């Protein structure tokens, strides 16, 4: 049963007909082919499917499409690409914070939601912000450093403006 | 999932929708969506109340705090008044899941899901919280302690919606504390939780209310420990004795369960932490004078 829903995805306004009881992650990956959002545990424990909804992170495996009517959604595809990389992504590369990479889209979005609110977070804030994102490769240290570095980069960029 | 999802724009519309048969309310969805996918549930339709402004109010009045059922744990964490006047509530909210869950999960959902390990339930019970329930038949009130029926079951009829939870603000000489033991810091389901509300008359425990979580099918009022502590001096010796009494209670309650030998020991520290945190502002001088806390 398809019904109309309108929302903004990565700064683009969408108005579509879809099954509103579909999970947001299924809509992103299967309908829109935005496969940057990963599915891990499917029960809100691993954070691989993290997206930003109206400035706040959420597990897209625990949100129904119908629940995002009118909302602004950011997925990893909304941050940057090879030609126009986001400072958080750049910092992850520079710090060597990526190993297998599966957790990284969620990790980067959790970092973005944090840095959008708090441009100079201390270590405790960073740890709390990514506490819902599991990484089984890195041990988190390089990720924490990358987020710290990203916050410095973003502050510098702001000062240059 | 091919389930009709209604998104009412007012509480009245939501109440009307729940008047038909076999609908299910969805708020944060952090528990329900998993159940729906596991096919443990197949309601005819869903009513999404997560963005109803009438259910998102967090009202703080002089003598009463009321929290709309669709208020999220992040809303609670970000509320400055709660952080200042009821820090145990902020602490509890910060211990639920992780940021992504706190951003979506609601206080009403935590209650209505009625998990034995739900963190907000023992704390709200110790505060004497009441549930305000609405349906087309009107509004009714029920004590949270009577609202939770069994593991995963609440006394909510199929046409009813939990509207809000309310409880009295803490008085001058009252304090409240919450402590939780889990396997890790984030994404941790409580192994044991404990909430304590205490009223001190100088160094005498004038009144105390203790609820534990994850030690039975639902949060449990620890009446034996309460009656032991009522009227005695608030000091380390008495709190230690109370902790031993609670430990004995827990070992009897859990009987032959595999977790009993661990929980009967661990509960002592969880209880003491909650107690000390409840009395932090008022009476911990007595504890330090008598040798300090060992937690």
PDB file of N, CA, C and O in Angstrom, chain B residues 75-133:
ATOM      1  N   UNK B  75      15.437  14.805  24.917  1.00  0.00           N
ATOM      2  CA  UNK B  75      14.718  15.977  25.445  1.00  0.00           C
ATOM      3  C   UNK B  75      14.963  16.091  26.952  1.00  0.00           C
ATOM      4  O   UNK B  75      15.138  17.185  27.486  1.00  0.00           O
ATOM      5  N   UNK B  76      14.966  14.957  27.629  1.00  0.00           N
ATOM      6  CA  UNK B  76      15.172  14.956  29.085  1.00  0.00           C
ATOM      7  C   UNK B  76      16.613  15.368  29.403  1.00  0.00           C
ATOM      8  O   UNK B  76      16.849  16.220  30.256  1.00  0.00           O
ATOM      9  N   UNK B  77      17.570  14.797  28.671  1.00  0.00           N
ATOM     10  CA  UNK B  77      18.984  15.099  28.924  1.00  0.00           C
ATOM     11  C   UNK B  77      19.247  16.589  28.712  1.00  0.00           C
ATOM     12  O   UNK B  77      19.999  17.219  29.454  1.00  0.00           O
ATOM     13  N   UNK B  78      18.589  17.172  27.710  1.00  0.00           N
ATOM     14  CA  UNK B  78      18.863  18.581  27.376  1.00  0.00           C
ATOM     15  C   UNK B  78      18.084  19.562  28.243  1.00  0.00           C
ATOM     16  O   UNK B  78      18.283  20.766  28.146  1.00  0.00           O
ATOM     17  N   UNK B  79      17.207  19.051  29.107  1.00  0.00           N
ATOM     18  CA  UNK B  79      16.412  19.960  29.938  1.00  0.00           C
ATOM     19  C   UNK B  79      17.233  20.441  31.136  1.00  0.00           C
ATOM     20  O   UNK B  79      17.631  19.649  31.996  1.00  0.00           O
ATOM     21  N   UNK B  80      17.469  21.750  31.176  1.00  0.00           N
ATOM     22  CA  UNK B  80      18.360  22.299  32.207  1.00  0.00           C
ATOM     23  C   UNK B  80      17.787  22.180  33.610  1.00  0.00           C
ATOM     24  O   UNK B  80      18.509  21.939  34.564  1.00  0.00           O
ATOM     25  N   UNK B  81      16.461  22.344  33.717  1.00  0.00           N
ATOM     26  CA  UNK B  81      15.859  22.283  35.043  1.00  0.00           C
ATOM     27  C   UNK B  81      16.021  20.874  35.625  1.00  0.00           C
ATOM     28  O   UNK B  81      16.409  20.705  36.780  1.00  0.00           O
ATOM     29  N   UNK B  82      15.751  19.884  34.793  1.00  0.00           N
ATOM     30  CA  UNK B  82      15.868  18.498  35.276  1.00  0.00           C
ATOM     31  C   UNK B  82      17.306  18.215  35.679  1.00  0.00           C
ATOM     32  O   UNK B  82      17.569  17.610  36.716  1.00  0.00           O
ATOM     33  N   UNK B  83      18.242  18.722  34.896  1.00  0.00           N
ATOM     34  CA  UNK B  83      19.656  18.486  35.210  1.00  0.00           C
ATOM     35  C   UNK B  83      20.024  19.094  36.567  1.00  0.00           C
ATOM     36  O   UNK B  83      20.776  18.518  37.347  1.00  0.00           O
ATOM     37  N   UNK B  84      19.442  20.260  36.840  1.00  0.00           N
ATOM     38  CA  UNK B  84      19.784  20.934  38.090  1.00  0.00           C
ATOM     39  C   UNK B  84      19.040  20.334  39.286  1.00  0.00           C
ATOM     40  O   UNK B  84      19.622  20.075  40.325  1.00  0.00           O
ATOM     41  N   UNK B  85      17.742  20.109  39.116  1.00  0.00           N
ATOM     42  CA  UNK B  85      16.927  19.699  40.263  1.00  0.00           C
ATOM     43  C   UNK B  85      16.801  18.184  40.420  1.00  0.00           C
ATOM     44  O   UNK B  85      16.479  17.697  41.499  1.00  0.00           O
ATOM     45  N   UNK B  86      16.952  17.465  39.341  1.00  0.00           N
ATOM     46  CA  UNK B  86      16.757  16.017  39.422  1.00  0.00           C
ATOM     47  C   UNK B  86      17.842  15.329  38.596  1.00  0.00           C
ATOM     48  O   UNK B  86      17.566  14.645  37.613  1.00  0.00           O
ATOM     49  N   UNK B  87      19.108  15.538  39.000  1.00  0.00           N
ATOM     50  CA  UNK B  87      20.206  15.036  38.161  1.00  0.00           C
ATOM     51  C   UNK B  87      20.156  13.528  37.934  1.00  0.00           C
ATOM     52  O   UNK B  87      20.620  13.046  36.907  1.00  0.00           O
ATOM     53  N   UNK B  88      19.536  12.791  38.878  1.00  0.00           N
ATOM     54  CA  UNK B  88      19.456  11.335  38.688  1.00  0.00           C
ATOM     55  C   UNK B  88      18.645  10.990  37.447  1.00  0.00           C
ATOM     56  O   UNK B  88      18.865   9.968  36.805  1.00  0.00           O
ATOM     57  N   UNK B  89      17.702  11.864  37.099  1.00  0.00           N
ATOM     58  CA  UNK B  89      16.865  11.624  35.926  1.00  0.00           C
ATOM     59  C   UNK B  89      17.677  11.811  34.650  1.00  0.00           C
ATOM     60  O   UNK B  89      17.569  11.032  33.702  1.00  0.00           O
ATOM     61  N   UNK B  90      18.522  12.849  34.664  1.00  0.00           N
ATOM     62  CA  UNK B  90      19.416  13.074  33.523  1.00  0.00           C
ATOM     63  C   UNK B  90      20.385  11.899  33.400  1.00  0.00           C
ATOM     64  O   UNK B  90      20.602  11.386  32.311  1.00  0.00           O
ATOM     65  N   UNK B  91      20.945  11.482  34.537  1.00  0.00           N
ATOM     66  CA  UNK B  91      21.901  10.363  34.526  1.00  0.00           C
ATOM     67  C   UNK B  91      21.253   9.109  33.941  1.00  0.00           C
ATOM     68  O   UNK B  91      21.841   8.423  33.114  1.00  0.00           O
ATOM     69  N   UNK B  92      20.037   8.844  34.401  1.00  0.00           N
ATOM     70  CA  UNK B  92      19.327   7.643  33.929  1.00  0.00           C
ATOM     71  C   UNK B  92      19.157   7.719  32.405  1.00  0.00           C
ATOM     72  O   UNK B  92      19.432   6.757  31.682  1.00  0.00           O
ATOM     73  N   UNK B  93      18.712   8.895  31.926  1.00  0.00           N
ATOM     74  CA  UNK B  93      18.452   9.043  30.484  1.00  0.00           C
ATOM     75  C   UNK B  93      19.737   8.845  29.679  1.00  0.00           C
ATOM     76  O   UNK B  93      19.732   8.265  28.600  1.00  0.00           O
ATOM     77  N   UNK B  94      20.854   9.307  30.248  1.00  0.00           N
ATOM     78  CA  UNK B  94      22.126   9.182  29.535  1.00  0.00           C
ATOM     79  C   UNK B  94      22.648   7.751  29.495  1.00  0.00           C
ATOM     80  O   UNK B  94      23.533   7.426  28.710  1.00  0.00           O
ATOM     81  N   UNK B  95      22.114   6.911  30.391  1.00  0.00           N
ATOM     82  CA  UNK B  95      22.571   5.517  30.431  1.00  0.00           C
ATOM     83  C   UNK B  95      21.755   4.625  29.500  1.00  0.00           C
ATOM     84  O   UNK B  95      22.047   3.443  29.343  1.00  0.00           O
ATOM     85  N   UNK B  96      20.696   5.179  28.906  1.00  0.00           N
ATOM     86  CA  UNK B  96      19.853   4.349  28.026  1.00  0.00           C
ATOM     87  C   UNK B  96      20.497   4.229  26.649  1.00  0.00           C
ATOM     88  O   UNK B  96      20.844   5.242  26.038  1.00  0.00           O
ATOM     89  N   UNK B  97      20.669   3.037  26.170  1.00  0.00           N
ATOM     90  CA  UNK B  97      21.195   2.806  24.813  1.00  0.00           C
ATOM     91  C   UNK B  97      22.411   3.653  24.524  1.00  0.00           C
ATOM     92  O   UNK B  97      23.373   3.654  25.274  1.00  0.00           O
ATOM     93  N   UNK B  98      22.347   4.378  23.421  1.00  0.00           N
ATOM     94  CA  UNK B  98      23.378   5.363  23.096  1.00  0.00           C
ATOM     95  C   UNK B  98      22.653   6.538  22.448  1.00  0.00           C
ATOM     96  O   UNK B  98      21.417   6.548  22.407  1.00  0.00           O
ATOM     97  N   UNK B  99      23.428   7.511  21.961  1.00  0.00           N
ATOM     98  CA  UNK B  99      22.814   8.765  21.498  1.00  0.00           C
ATOM     99  C   UNK B  99      21.685   8.511  20.485  1.00  0.00           C
ATOM    100  O   UNK B  99      20.609   9.094  20.601  1.00  0.00           O
ATOM    101  N   UNK B 100      21.927   7.626  19.515  1.00  0.00           N
ATOM    102  CA  UNK B 100      20.910   7.389  18.479  1.00  0.00           C
ATOM    103  C   UNK B 100      19.588   6.916  19.092  1.00  0.00           C
ATOM    104  O   UNK B 100      18.507   7.288  18.624  1.00  0.00           O
ATOM    105  N   UNK B 101      19.686   6.061  20.096  1.00  0.00           N
ATOM    106  CA  UNK B 101      18.479   5.554  20.758  1.00  0.00           C
ATOM    107  C   UNK B 101      17.851   6.669  21.593  1.00  0.00           C
ATOM    108  O   UNK B 101      16.641   6.884  21.559  1.00  0.00           O
ATOM    109  N   UNK B 102      18.676   7.389  22.344  1.00  0.00           N
ATOM    110  CA  UNK B 102      18.150   8.477  23.180  1.00  0.00           C
ATOM    111  C   UNK B 102      17.418   9.520  22.332  1.00  0.00           C
ATOM    112  O   UNK B 102      16.451  10.126  22.780  1.00  0.00           O
ATOM    113  N   UNK B 103      17.883   9.724  21.095  1.00  0.00           N
ATOM    114  CA  UNK B 103      17.252  10.702  20.212  1.00  0.00           C
ATOM    115  C   UNK B 103      15.859  10.281  19.754  1.00  0.00           C
ATOM    116  O   UNK B 103      15.046  11.119  19.382  1.00  0.00           O
ATOM    117  N   UNK B 104      15.586   9.000  19.747  1.00  0.00           N
ATOM    118  CA  UNK B 104      14.296   8.515  19.234  1.00  0.00           C
ATOM    119  C   UNK B 104      13.397   7.953  20.331  1.00  0.00           C
ATOM    120  O   UNK B 104      12.192   8.160  20.314  1.00  0.00           O
ATOM    121  N   UNK B 105      13.990   7.196  21.261  1.00  0.00           N
ATOM    122  CA  UNK B 105      13.186   6.473  22.251  1.00  0.00           C
ATOM    123  C   UNK B 105      12.474   7.453  23.181  1.00  0.00           C
ATOM    124  O   UNK B 105      13.028   8.470  23.573  1.00  0.00           O
ATOM    125  N   UNK B 106      11.247   7.106  23.527  1.00  0.00           N
ATOM    126  CA  UNK B 106      10.443   8.004  24.356  1.00  0.00           C
ATOM    127  C   UNK B 106      10.212   7.405  25.738  1.00  0.00           C
ATOM    128  O   UNK B 106      10.279   6.187  25.923  1.00  0.00           O
ATOM    129  N   UNK B 107       9.881   8.298  26.659  1.00  0.00           N
ATOM    130  CA  UNK B 107       9.616   7.851  28.024  1.00  0.00           C
ATOM    131  C   UNK B 107       8.353   6.971  28.050  1.00  0.00           C
ATOM    132  O   UNK B 107       8.312   5.950  28.733  1.00  0.00           O
ATOM    133  N   UNK B 108       7.362   7.349  27.248  1.00  0.00           N
ATOM    134  CA  UNK B 108       6.115   6.566  27.193  1.00  0.00           C
ATOM    135  C   UNK B 108       6.365   5.180  26.623  1.00  0.00           C
ATOM    136  O   UNK B 108       5.789   4.190  27.077  1.00  0.00           O
ATOM    137  N   UNK B 109       7.249   5.112  25.641  1.00  0.00           N
ATOM    138  CA  UNK B 109       7.583   3.823  25.036  1.00  0.00           C
ATOM    139  C   UNK B 109       8.326   2.937  26.009  1.00  0.00           C
ATOM    140  O   UNK B 109       8.070   1.733  26.101  1.00  0.00           O
ATOM    141  N   UNK B 110       9.240   3.524  26.758  1.00  0.00           N
ATOM    142  CA  UNK B 110      10.007   2.755  27.747  1.00  0.00           C
ATOM    143  C   UNK B 110       9.057   2.141  28.782  1.00  0.00           C
ATOM    144  O   UNK B 110       9.225   0.992  29.181  1.00  0.00           O
ATOM    145  N   UNK B 111       8.023   2.925  29.159  1.00  0.00           N
ATOM    146  CA  UNK B 111       7.053   2.427  30.142  1.00  0.00           C
ATOM    147  C   UNK B 111       6.156   1.354  29.525  1.00  0.00           C
ATOM    148  O   UNK B 111       6.014   0.260  30.068  1.00  0.00           O
ATOM    149  N   UNK B 112       5.566   1.668  28.365  1.00  0.00           N
ATOM    150  CA  UNK B 112       4.572   0.741  27.791  1.00  0.00           C
ATOM    151  C   UNK B 112       5.202  -0.548  27.279  1.00  0.00           C
ATOM    152  O   UNK B 112       4.540  -1.572  27.207  1.00  0.00           O
ATOM    153  N   UNK B 113       6.477  -0.495  26.937  1.00  0.00           N
ATOM    154  CA  UNK B 113       7.171  -1.726  26.524  1.00  0.00           C
ATOM    155  C   UNK B 113       7.407  -2.638  27.736  1.00  0.00           C
ATOM    156  O   UNK B 113       7.518  -3.848  27.616  1.00  0.00           O
ATOM    157  N   UNK B 114       7.466  -1.986  28.923  1.00  0.00           N
ATOM    158  CA  UNK B 114       7.505  -2.693  30.210  1.00  0.00           C
ATOM    159  C   UNK B 114       8.545  -3.811  30.303  1.00  0.00           C
ATOM    160  O   UNK B 114       8.267  -4.885  30.852  1.00  0.00           O
ATOM    161  N   UNK B 115       9.720  -3.569  29.759  1.00  0.00           N
ATOM    162  CA  UNK B 115      10.786  -4.559  29.891  1.00  0.00           C
ATOM    163  C   UNK B 115      11.225  -4.609  31.358  1.00  0.00           C
ATOM    164  O   UNK B 115      11.256  -3.575  32.022  1.00  0.00           O
ATOM    165  N   UNK B 116      11.566  -5.803  31.866  1.00  0.00           N
ATOM    166  CA  UNK B 116      12.030  -5.879  33.264  1.00  0.00           C
ATOM    167  C   UNK B 116      13.274  -5.017  33.494  1.00  0.00           C
ATOM    168  O   UNK B 116      13.529  -4.567  34.611  1.00  0.00           O
ATOM    169  N   UNK B 117      14.044  -4.760  32.423  1.00  0.00           N
ATOM    170  CA  UNK B 117      15.276  -3.984  32.559  1.00  0.00           C
ATOM    171  C   UNK B 117      15.089  -2.517  32.181  1.00  0.00           C
ATOM    172  O   UNK B 117      16.066  -1.776  32.107  1.00  0.00           O
ATOM    173  N   UNK B 118      13.849  -2.076  31.952  1.00  0.00           N
ATOM    174  CA  UNK B 118      13.627  -0.666  31.568  1.00  0.00           C
ATOM    175  C   UNK B 118      14.202   0.253  32.635  1.00  0.00           C
ATOM    176  O   UNK B 118      13.910   0.087  33.818  1.00  0.00           O
ATOM    177  N   UNK B 119      15.023   1.208  32.220  1.00  0.00           N
ATOM    178  CA  UNK B 119      15.714   2.048  33.205  1.00  0.00           C
ATOM    179  C   UNK B 119      14.814   3.100  33.842  1.00  0.00           C
ATOM    180  O   UNK B 119      14.977   3.434  35.007  1.00  0.00           O
ATOM    181  N   UNK B 120      13.887   3.648  33.055  1.00  0.00           N
ATOM    182  CA  UNK B 120      13.115   4.758  33.627  1.00  0.00           C
ATOM    183  C   UNK B 120      12.098   4.271  34.663  1.00  0.00           C
ATOM    184  O   UNK B 120      11.682   5.027  35.527  1.00  0.00           O
ATOM    185  N   UNK B 121      11.703   2.993  34.566  1.00  0.00           N
ATOM    186  CA  UNK B 121      10.577   2.543  35.408  1.00  0.00           C
ATOM    187  C   UNK B 121      10.882   2.545  36.914  1.00  0.00           C
ATOM    188  O   UNK B 121      10.128   3.139  37.686  1.00  0.00           O
ATOM    189  N   UNK B 122      12.000   1.941  37.384  1.00  0.00           N
ATOM    190  CA  UNK B 122      12.243   1.988  38.838  1.00  0.00           C
ATOM    191  C   UNK B 122      12.372   3.426  39.358  1.00  0.00           C
ATOM    192  O   UNK B 122      11.856   3.754  40.427  1.00  0.00           O
ATOM    193  N   UNK B 123      13.011   4.269  38.553  1.00  0.00           N
ATOM    194  CA  UNK B 123      13.202   5.658  38.995  1.00  0.00           C
ATOM    195  C   UNK B 123      11.860   6.382  39.093  1.00  0.00           C
ATOM    196  O   UNK B 123      11.565   7.027  40.105  1.00  0.00           O
ATOM    197  N   UNK B 124      11.035   6.251  38.058  1.00  0.00           N
ATOM    198  CA  UNK B 124       9.726   6.913  38.087  1.00  0.00           C
ATOM    199  C   UNK B 124       8.857   6.346  39.209  1.00  0.00           C
ATOM    200  O   UNK B 124       8.112   7.073  39.861  1.00  0.00           O
ATOM    201  N   UNK B 125       8.974   5.045  39.454  1.00  0.00           N
ATOM    202  CA  UNK B 125       8.179   4.449  40.545  1.00  0.00           C
ATOM    203  C   UNK B 125       8.622   5.004  41.890  1.00  0.00           C
ATOM    204  O   UNK B 125       7.798   5.302  42.750  1.00  0.00           O
ATOM    205  N   UNK B 126       9.939   5.164  42.061  1.00  0.00           N
ATOM    206  CA  UNK B 126      10.419   5.675  43.349  1.00  0.00           C
ATOM    207  C   UNK B 126       9.966   7.125  43.553  1.00  0.00           C
ATOM    208  O   UNK B 126       9.813   7.586  44.675  1.00  0.00           O
ATOM    209  N   UNK B 127       9.725   7.822  42.465  1.00  0.00           N
ATOM    210  CA  UNK B 127       9.245   9.207  42.561  1.00  0.00           C
ATOM    211  C   UNK B 127       7.719   9.259  42.721  1.00  0.00           C
ATOM    212  O   UNK B 127       7.129  10.325  42.771  1.00  0.00           O
ATOM    213  N   UNK B 128       7.097   8.096  42.745  1.00  0.00           N
ATOM    214  CA  UNK B 128       5.641   8.023  42.921  1.00  0.00           C
ATOM    215  C   UNK B 128       4.873   8.478  41.693  1.00  0.00           C
ATOM    216  O   UNK B 128       3.780   9.050  41.795  1.00  0.00           O
ATOM    217  N   UNK B 129       5.439   8.222  40.496  1.00  0.00           N
ATOM    218  CA  UNK B 129       4.834   8.744  39.265  1.00  0.00           C
ATOM    219  C   UNK B 129       3.457   8.146  38.988  1.00  0.00           C
ATOM    220  O   UNK B 129       3.186   6.988  39.308  1.00  0.00           O
ATOM    221  N   UNK B 130       2.626   8.990  38.387  1.00  0.00           N
ATOM    222  CA  UNK B 130       1.293   8.565  37.952  1.00  0.00           C
ATOM    223  C   UNK B 130       1.230   8.620  36.435  1.00  0.00           C
ATOM    224  O   UNK B 130       1.863   9.479  35.817  1.00  0.00           O
ATOM    225  N   UNK B 131       0.457   7.726  35.852  1.00  0.00           N
ATOM    226  CA  UNK B 131       0.262   7.748  34.399  1.00  0.00           C
ATOM    227  C   UNK B 131      -1.096   8.369  34.112  1.00  0.00           C
ATOM    228  O   UNK B 131      -2.089   8.007  34.755  1.00  0.00           O
ATOM    229  N   UNK B 132      -1.127   9.277  33.174  1.00  0.00           N
ATOM    230  CA  UNK B 132      -2.396   9.865  32.752  1.00  0.00           C
ATOM    231  C   UNK B 132      -2.726   9.258  31.392  1.00  0.00           C
ATOM    232  O   UNK B 132      -1.932   9.354  30.450  1.00  0.00           O
ATOM    233  N   UNK B 133      -3.876   8.618  31.340  1.00  0.00           N
ATOM    234  CA  UNK B 133      -4.236   7.818  30.160  1.00  0.00           C
ATOM    235  C   UNK B 133      -5.484   8.390  29.518  1.00  0.00           C
ATOM    236  O   UNK B 133      -6.448   8.744  30.205  1.00  0.00           O
TER     237      UNK B 133
END
